[in-house]
Structure formats: C-alpha cells, structure tokens
Short mmCIF file of C-alpha atoms in Angstrom, two decimals:
data_model
loop_
_atom_site.label_atom_id
_atom_site.label_comp_id
_atom_site.label_asym_id
_atom_site.label_seq_id
_atom_site.Cartn_x
_atom_site.Cartn_y
_atom_site.Cartn_z
CA MET A 1 17.91 -13.21 24.72
CA VAL A 2 15.79 -10.83 26.79
CA VAL A 3 17.40 -12.26 29.80
CA HIS A 4 21.22 -12.43 28.77
CA ALA A 5 19.53 -8.17 27.91
CA LEU A 6 17.57 -7.29 31.25
CA ILE A 7 21.11 -8.56 33.39
CA TYR A 8 23.28 -6.27 31.26
CA ILE A 9 20.42 -3.69 32.35
CA PHE A 10 20.53 -4.48 35.81
CA PHE A 11 24.82 -4.04 36.50
CA ASN A 12 25.19 -1.00 34.21
CA TYR A 13 22.36 0.65 34.83
CA ASP A 14 23.57 4.25 36.63
CA LYS A 15 26.49 3.96 33.94
CA PRO A 16 25.67 5.87 31.16
CA GLY A 17 27.99 5.10 28.43
CA LEU A 18 27.53 1.73 29.48
CA ILE A 19 24.06 1.02 28.83
CA LYS A 20 24.69 0.88 25.07
CA GLY A 21 26.56 -2.68 24.34
CA TRP A 22 23.16 -4.24 26.18
CA ALA A 23 23.27 -6.34 22.81
CA VAL A 24 26.91 -7.72 23.46
CA PRO A 25 26.00 -10.65 25.77
CA ILE A 26 23.75 -12.16 23.94
CA ALA A 27 26.28 -13.28 21.14
CA THR A 28 28.07 -14.96 23.73
CA ASP A 29 25.90 -17.31 24.90
CA THR A 30 26.28 -20.63 22.39
CA ALA A 31 29.84 -20.93 23.58
CA PHE A 32 28.54 -20.93 26.82
CA VAL A 33 26.28 -23.40 26.34
CA LEU A 34 27.82 -25.54 24.02
CA GLY A 35 30.57 -25.70 27.07
CA ILE A 36 27.90 -26.65 29.20
CA VAL A 37 26.24 -29.51 27.38
CA SER A 38 29.47 -31.02 26.61
CA PHE A 39 30.71 -30.96 30.50
CA PHE A 40 27.77 -32.38 31.28
CA SER A 41 27.03 -34.63 28.35
CA ARG A 42 26.78 -38.36 29.84
CA HIS A 43 24.24 -37.02 32.20
CA ILE A 44 21.74 -35.34 29.95
CA SER A 45 19.97 -37.20 26.79
CA LEU A 46 20.23 -36.86 23.63
CA GLU A 47 17.13 -35.33 22.65
CA LEU A 48 17.39 -32.10 25.53
CA ARG A 49 20.85 -31.95 24.08
CA THR A 50 19.55 -31.41 20.53
CA PHE A 51 16.28 -29.25 21.75
CA ILE A 52 19.40 -27.64 23.86
CA ILE A 53 21.53 -26.71 20.95
CA GLY A 54 18.53 -25.81 18.45
CA PHE A 55 17.48 -23.53 20.68
CA SER A 56 20.80 -21.55 21.62
CA LEU A 57 21.14 -22.08 17.74
CA ILE A 58 17.82 -20.13 16.69
CA ASP A 59 18.63 -17.98 19.92
CA ASP A 60 21.99 -16.48 17.88
CA ALA A 61 20.12 -16.04 14.25
CA PHE A 62 18.64 -13.76 16.09
CA ALA A 63 21.86 -11.76 17.17
CA PRO A 64 23.03 -10.92 14.47
CA ILE A 65 19.25 -8.81 13.50
CA ILE A 66 19.63 -6.87 16.60
CA LEU A 67 23.47 -6.20 16.87
CA SER A 68 22.51 -3.90 13.57
#
C-alpha cells in the first residue's frame, strides 16, 4: 500500500490539486496482480500463487479504511 502511495506522490508532488488523490492507486492493485498471476500461471507454483493472491486480498481489505 505504501509503495503505491509513494509512487503517486513522487509523480504528483508539484501539483497541489492532485496530491490529494494518493489513496486511489491502492484500490487498483488487485486487478494488476490477478492479471500478472494469470499470465504467468504456468511458471508460478500453486503455493506462490496462493500467497500472492492472499497478500493482495489482505492489502485490499485495508483499502476502504484508507479511502474513507
């Protein structure tokens, strides 16, 4: 969660109106993770896929708290 926010702040630091949207990229990471995992599913073990998707879901569980 912190990495997404820091990347957003890095690119929008000098734009005062956009700096308030730092929490928006946090909600989109699960879609990217699922896409990447499905693309590389033949090369990733079942245990690693389970861990990555589980970690992403836990990360998204905190997104509504941050967005509100």
